[in-house]
Amino acid sequence: RSGDLAKGQSSGCFECCIKCLGGIPYPSLIATILLYAGVALFCGCGHEALSGTVTILQNYFEVVRGPMDSLDVFTMIDIIKYVIYGIASAFFVYGILLMVEGFFTTGAIRDLYGDFKITTCGRCVSAWFIMLTYIFMLAWLGVTAFTSLPVFMYFNIWSICQNTTVVESANLCLDLRQFGIVPIGEEKKVCTGSEKFFKMCESNELDLTFHLFVCALAGAGAAVIAMIHYLMVLSSNWAYVKDACKMQKYEDIKSKEEQELHDIHSTRSKERLNAYT
């Protein structure tokens, strides 16, 4: 008996585990993992790449930080860092919300006639998440395009450093005024034949900052893919919930009609019995 009891308990635990695993919204889970990985890669690598950019501007281009009330390149970098902090915290919360919505939607579909009932509010919440995710996808596309700019700039500098023997006689110069980093009146440039140019190319800051920006770009692209994945999942869940709601209304109407027919049949049977009596 004890063996049968233990076997029954293990079977019950196995069925419970299978039921719990079956209730996990795996598409939403995959999209959440991809979103967290992309946001973490973008925020972490982007923050360190901006710090490396500050070091390069100060050490090799001799750009000086202006007064606190002035809007120079260093102030813009500080603002972007604070934006990165906000993006990290906001999308951490948003990923949790989408994951919770996936759990509730999965429960609504699989336990249609159980304790959980599909409501109009639930469908409105799903539609709101679809609209919000679409807006965030467009925002991440803009972030990806914006992140590609420093990647392009650093790639040009990095490629010149990799081909120093070829460009020695060309006397090329990297002028920050071309990128709008400093005002037109300030001349901040480094030429290929100068000592600062060779020091910058031999330093680890340039190579590390360039590859960090590349990783940040990859993270932004992963976030875009996660948003597209979320859009597909949310749209599919919304359609399933809408169809399930219609099916539930149909079953309720059918059950009500059957109950009415049963009541009519019972009433007629009683009337016939009374008449016969």
Short mmCIF file of N, CA, C and O in Angstrom, two decimals, residues 179-257:
data_model
loop_
_atom_site.label_atom_id
_atom_site.label_comp_id
_atom_site.label_asym_id
_atom_site.label_seq_id
_atom_site.Cartn_x
_atom_site.Cartn_y
_atom_site.Cartn_z
N PHE A 179 32.08 66.19 -37.99
CA PHE A 179 31.01 65.40 -37.36
C PHE A 179 30.11 66.25 -36.46
O PHE A 179 29.21 65.72 -35.84
N GLY A 180 30.37 67.54 -36.38
CA GLY A 180 29.54 68.41 -35.56
C GLY A 180 29.77 68.26 -34.07
O GLY A 180 28.92 68.66 -33.27
N ILE A 181 30.90 67.69 -33.68
CA ILE A 181 31.18 67.48 -32.26
C ILE A 181 31.62 68.77 -31.59
O ILE A 181 31.28 69.03 -30.43
N VAL A 182 32.38 69.58 -32.31
CA VAL A 182 32.85 70.86 -31.79
C VAL A 182 32.37 71.97 -32.73
O VAL A 182 32.04 71.71 -33.90
N PRO A 183 32.30 73.20 -32.27
CA PRO A 183 31.89 74.31 -33.14
C PRO A 183 32.85 74.51 -34.30
O PRO A 183 34.01 74.05 -34.27
N ILE A 184 32.36 75.20 -35.32
CA ILE A 184 33.18 75.42 -36.51
C ILE A 184 34.41 76.26 -36.20
O ILE A 184 35.49 76.08 -36.80
N GLY A 185 34.31 77.17 -35.25
CA GLY A 185 35.44 78.04 -34.93
C GLY A 185 36.58 77.33 -34.23
O GLY A 185 37.72 77.82 -34.24
N GLU A 186 36.33 76.16 -33.63
CA GLU A 186 37.38 75.42 -32.93
C GLU A 186 37.97 74.36 -33.86
O GLU A 186 37.24 73.58 -34.46
N GLU A 187 39.30 74.35 -33.92
CA GLU A 187 39.99 73.38 -34.76
C GLU A 187 40.52 72.26 -33.87
O GLU A 187 41.53 72.42 -33.18
N LYS A 188 39.86 71.13 -33.90
CA LYS A 188 40.26 69.95 -33.14
C LYS A 188 40.42 68.80 -34.11
O LYS A 188 39.46 68.15 -34.52
N LYS A 189 41.67 68.57 -34.51
CA LYS A 189 41.91 67.51 -35.48
C LYS A 189 43.22 66.81 -35.17
O LYS A 189 44.12 67.35 -34.50
N VAL A 190 43.31 65.58 -35.66
CA VAL A 190 44.52 64.76 -35.51
C VAL A 190 44.89 64.24 -36.89
O VAL A 190 44.05 63.61 -37.56
N CYS A 191 46.09 64.48 -37.33
CA CYS A 191 46.55 64.05 -38.65
C CYS A 191 47.35 62.76 -38.56
O CYS A 191 47.88 62.40 -37.50
N THR A 192 47.45 62.06 -39.68
CA THR A 192 48.05 60.73 -39.70
C THR A 192 49.54 60.73 -39.37
O THR A 192 50.06 59.75 -38.84
N GLY A 193 50.23 61.78 -39.66
CA GLY A 193 51.66 61.78 -39.40
C GLY A 193 52.04 62.26 -38.01
O GLY A 193 53.23 62.25 -37.66
N SER A 194 51.08 62.65 -37.19
CA SER A 194 51.38 63.20 -35.87
C SER A 194 51.58 62.10 -34.83
O SER A 194 51.19 60.94 -35.02
N GLU A 195 52.20 62.50 -33.72
CA GLU A 195 52.44 61.55 -32.63
C GLU A 195 51.15 61.14 -31.93
O GLU A 195 51.00 59.99 -31.51
N LYS A 196 50.20 62.07 -31.83
CA LYS A 196 48.92 61.76 -31.19
C LYS A 196 48.15 60.70 -31.97
O LYS A 196 47.47 59.84 -31.38
N PHE A 197 48.29 60.75 -33.30
CA PHE A 197 47.59 59.77 -34.11
C PHE A 197 48.11 58.36 -33.84
O PHE A 197 47.33 57.42 -33.67
N PHE A 198 49.42 58.22 -33.77
CA PHE A 198 50.00 56.89 -33.51
C PHE A 198 49.68 56.42 -32.09
O PHE A 198 49.42 55.23 -31.87
N LYS A 199 49.68 57.34 -31.15
CA LYS A 199 49.31 56.95 -29.78
C LYS A 199 47.85 56.50 -29.70
O LYS A 199 47.53 55.53 -29.01
N MET A 200 46.99 57.21 -30.41
CA MET A 200 45.58 56.83 -30.39
C MET A 200 45.37 55.47 -31.05
O MET A 200 44.58 54.65 -30.55
N CYS A 201 46.08 55.21 -32.15
CA CYS A 201 45.92 53.93 -32.83
C CYS A 201 46.49 52.78 -32.01
O CYS A 201 45.98 51.66 -32.06
N GLU A 202 47.56 53.04 -31.26
CA GLU A 202 48.17 51.99 -30.44
C GLU A 202 47.46 51.78 -29.11
O GLU A 202 47.70 50.78 -28.44
N SER A 203 46.62 52.70 -28.72
CA SER A 203 45.94 52.59 -27.43
C SER A 203 44.79 51.58 -27.52
O SER A 203 44.29 51.25 -28.59
N ASN A 204 44.37 51.12 -26.34
CA ASN A 204 43.25 50.17 -26.28
C ASN A 204 41.89 50.87 -26.33
O ASN A 204 40.87 50.23 -26.60
N GLU A 205 41.88 52.19 -26.05
CA GLU A 205 40.59 52.88 -26.00
C GLU A 205 39.87 52.86 -27.34
O GLU A 205 38.66 52.64 -27.40
N LEU A 206 40.61 53.08 -28.42
CA LEU A 206 39.98 53.16 -29.74
C LEU A 206 39.39 51.81 -30.14
O LEU A 206 38.23 51.72 -30.54
N ASP A 207 40.19 50.76 -30.04
CA ASP A 207 39.73 49.43 -30.44
C ASP A 207 38.57 48.96 -29.57
O ASP A 207 37.57 48.44 -30.06
N LEU A 208 38.68 49.18 -28.25
CA LEU A 208 37.64 48.75 -27.33
C LEU A 208 36.34 49.54 -27.53
O LEU A 208 35.24 48.96 -27.56
N THR A 209 36.46 50.84 -27.71
CA THR A 209 35.27 51.67 -27.89
C THR A 209 34.56 51.32 -29.19
O THR A 209 33.32 51.25 -29.23
N PHE A 210 35.33 51.09 -30.23
CA PHE A 210 34.71 50.71 -31.51
C PHE A 210 33.92 49.41 -31.39
O PHE A 210 32.76 49.31 -31.83
N HIS A 211 34.51 48.39 -30.78
CA HIS A 211 33.83 47.11 -30.65
C HIS A 211 32.66 47.19 -29.65
O HIS A 211 31.67 46.45 -29.79
N LEU A 212 32.77 48.06 -28.66
CA LEU A 212 31.63 48.25 -27.74
C LEU A 212 30.44 48.87 -28.47
O LEU A 212 29.29 48.50 -28.23
N PHE A 213 30.70 49.83 -29.34
CA PHE A 213 29.61 50.41 -30.13
C PHE A 213 28.99 49.38 -31.07
O PHE A 213 27.77 49.38 -31.31
N VAL A 214 29.82 48.49 -31.61
CA VAL A 214 29.29 47.42 -32.47
C VAL A 214 28.37 46.50 -31.66
O VAL A 214 27.28 46.11 -32.12
N CYS A 215 28.79 46.16 -30.43
CA CYS A 215 27.95 45.32 -29.56
C CYS A 215 26.66 46.04 -29.18
O CYS A 215 25.59 45.43 -29.11
N ALA A 216 26.76 47.36 -28.93
CA ALA A 216 25.55 48.13 -28.62
C ALA A 216 24.60 48.14 -29.81
O ALA A 216 23.37 48.04 -29.64
N LEU A 217 25.13 48.25 -31.02
CA LEU A 217 24.30 48.19 -32.21
C LEU A 217 23.62 46.83 -32.35
O LEU A 217 22.44 46.74 -32.70
N ALA A 218 24.38 45.76 -32.05
CA ALA A 218 23.79 44.42 -32.09
C ALA A 218 22.69 44.28 -31.04
O ALA A 218 21.65 43.64 -31.28
N GLY A 219 22.89 44.86 -29.84
CA GLY A 219 21.86 44.82 -28.82
C GLY A 219 20.60 45.56 -29.23
O GLY A 219 19.48 45.08 -28.99
N ALA A 220 20.76 46.72 -29.87
CA ALA A 220 19.58 47.45 -30.36
C ALA A 220 18.85 46.65 -31.44
O ALA A 220 17.61 46.62 -31.46
N GLY A 221 19.59 45.99 -32.30
CA GLY A 221 18.95 45.14 -33.31
C GLY A 221 18.21 43.97 -32.68
O GLY A 221 17.11 43.60 -33.12
N ALA A 222 18.79 43.38 -31.61
CA ALA A 222 18.11 42.29 -30.91
C ALA A 222 16.83 42.78 -30.25
O ALA A 222 15.82 42.06 -30.21
N ALA A 223 16.84 44.00 -29.72
CA ALA A 223 15.63 44.57 -29.13
C ALA A 223 14.55 44.78 -30.18
O ALA A 223 13.36 44.57 -29.92
N VAL A 224 14.94 45.20 -31.39
CA VAL A 224 13.97 45.34 -32.48
C VAL A 224 13.34 44.00 -32.82
O VAL A 224 12.12 43.87 -32.99
N ILE A 225 14.17 42.96 -32.91
CA ILE A 225 13.66 41.62 -33.21
C ILE A 225 12.72 41.15 -32.10
O ILE A 225 11.68 40.53 -32.36
N ALA A 226 13.07 41.46 -30.84
CA ALA A 226 12.21 41.08 -29.72
C ALA A 226 10.86 41.80 -29.80
O ALA A 226 9.81 41.20 -29.54
N MET A 227 10.87 43.07 -30.18
CA MET A 227 9.62 43.80 -30.32
C MET A 227 8.75 43.21 -31.45
O MET A 227 7.52 43.09 -31.31
N ILE A 228 9.37 42.83 -32.55
CA ILE A 228 8.62 42.20 -33.64
C ILE A 228 8.05 40.86 -33.18
O ILE A 228 6.90 40.51 -33.49
N HIS A 229 8.85 40.10 -32.44
CA HIS A 229 8.38 38.82 -31.89
C HIS A 229 7.20 39.05 -30.95
O HIS A 229 6.20 38.30 -30.99
N TYR A 230 7.31 40.06 -30.11
CA TYR A 230 6.21 40.38 -29.20
C TYR A 230 4.95 40.77 -29.98
O TYR A 230 3.82 40.41 -29.58
N LEU A 231 5.10 41.52 -31.07
CA LEU A 231 3.95 41.91 -31.87
C LEU A 231 3.24 40.68 -32.43
O LEU A 231 2.00 40.61 -32.43
N MET A 232 4.00 39.72 -32.91
CA MET A 232 3.40 38.50 -33.44
C MET A 232 2.68 37.72 -32.34
O MET A 232 1.56 37.23 -32.53
N VAL A 233 3.33 37.61 -31.17
CA VAL A 233 2.73 36.87 -30.07
C VAL A 233 1.46 37.56 -29.57
O VAL A 233 0.41 36.92 -29.37
N LEU A 234 1.53 38.88 -29.38
CA LEU A 234 0.38 39.62 -28.87
C LEU A 234 -0.79 39.60 -29.86
O LEU A 234 -1.95 39.46 -29.47
N SER A 235 -0.48 39.75 -31.14
CA SER A 235 -1.54 39.70 -32.15
C SER A 235 -2.19 38.33 -32.19
O SER A 235 -3.43 38.21 -32.29
N SER A 236 -1.37 37.29 -32.10
CA SER A 236 -1.92 35.93 -32.09
C SER A 236 -2.77 35.69 -30.85
O SER A 236 -3.88 35.14 -30.94
N ASN A 237 -2.28 36.12 -29.69
CA ASN A 237 -3.06 35.94 -28.46
C ASN A 237 -4.36 36.71 -28.49
O ASN A 237 -5.40 36.22 -28.04
N TRP A 238 -4.30 37.93 -29.03
CA TRP A 238 -5.52 38.74 -29.10
C TRP A 238 -6.56 38.07 -30.00
O TRP A 238 -7.75 38.06 -29.69
N ALA A 239 -6.09 37.51 -31.13
CA ALA A 239 -7.02 36.82 -32.04
C ALA A 239 -7.61 35.58 -31.37
O ALA A 239 -8.81 35.31 -31.48
N TYR A 240 -6.75 34.82 -30.66
CA TYR A 240 -7.24 33.62 -29.98
C TYR A 240 -8.25 33.98 -28.89
O TYR A 240 -9.28 33.32 -28.73
N VAL A 241 -7.95 35.03 -28.14
CA VAL A 241 -8.86 35.43 -27.08
C VAL A 241 -10.18 35.91 -27.66
O VAL A 241 -11.26 35.62 -27.12
N LYS A 242 -10.13 36.63 -28.78
CA LYS A 242 -11.36 37.12 -29.41
C LYS A 242 -12.21 35.94 -29.89
O LYS A 242 -13.44 35.92 -29.67
N ASP A 243 -11.56 34.97 -30.54
CA ASP A 243 -12.31 33.79 -30.99
C ASP A 243 -12.84 32.98 -29.82
O ASP A 243 -13.95 32.45 -29.87
N ALA A 244 -12.02 32.87 -28.77
CA ALA A 244 -12.46 32.11 -27.60
C ALA A 244 -13.63 32.79 -26.92
O ALA A 244 -14.54 32.13 -26.41
N CYS A 245 -13.62 34.12 -26.93
CA CYS A 245 -14.74 34.86 -26.33
C CYS A 245 -16.02 34.62 -27.12
O CYS A 245 -17.09 34.43 -26.53
N LYS A 246 -15.91 34.63 -28.46
CA LYS A 246 -17.09 34.34 -29.27
C LYS A 246 -17.58 32.92 -29.03
O LYS A 246 -18.80 32.69 -28.95
N MET A 247 -16.64 31.98 -28.92
CA MET A 247 -17.03 30.60 -28.66
C MET A 247 -17.69 30.46 -27.30
O MET A 247 -18.67 29.71 -27.14
N GLN A 248 -17.18 31.20 -26.33
CA GLN A 248 -17.78 31.14 -25.00
C GLN A 248 -19.20 31.70 -25.01
O GLN A 248 -20.12 31.13 -24.40
N LYS A 249 -19.42 32.80 -25.73
CA LYS A 249 -20.77 33.36 -25.84
C LYS A 249 -21.71 32.38 -26.55
O LYS A 249 -22.87 32.22 -26.16
N TYR A 250 -21.18 31.73 -27.59
CA TYR A 250 -22.00 30.74 -28.30
C TYR A 250 -22.38 29.58 -27.39
O TYR A 250 -23.54 29.13 -27.40
N GLU A 251 -21.41 29.09 -26.60
CA GLU A 251 -21.70 27.99 -25.70
C GLU A 251 -22.69 28.41 -24.61
O GLU A 251 -23.55 27.63 -24.21
N ASP A 252 -22.56 29.64 -24.14
CA ASP A 252 -23.50 30.13 -23.12
C ASP A 252 -24.91 30.22 -23.68
O ASP A 252 -25.89 29.82 -23.02
N ILE A 253 -25.03 30.76 -24.91
CA ILE A 253 -26.35 30.86 -25.54
C ILE A 253 -26.92 29.47 -25.81
O ILE A 253 -28.12 29.20 -25.58
N LYS A 254 -26.09 28.56 -26.28
CA LYS A 254 -26.52 27.20 -26.54
C LYS A 254 -26.97 26.50 -25.27
O LYS A 254 -28.01 25.82 -25.25
N SER A 255 -26.20 26.68 -24.20
CA SER A 255 -26.57 26.08 -22.92
C SER A 255 -27.88 26.66 -22.39
O SER A 255 -28.72 25.94 -21.84
N LYS A 256 -28.05 27.97 -22.56
CA LYS A 256 -29.28 28.61 -22.11
C LYS A 256 -30.49 28.11 -22.90
O LYS A 256 -31.57 27.85 -22.34
N GLU A 257 -30.33 27.96 -24.23
CA GLU A 257 -31.42 27.45 -25.04
C GLU A 257 -31.76 26.01 -24.69
O GLU A 257 -32.94 25.62 -24.64
#
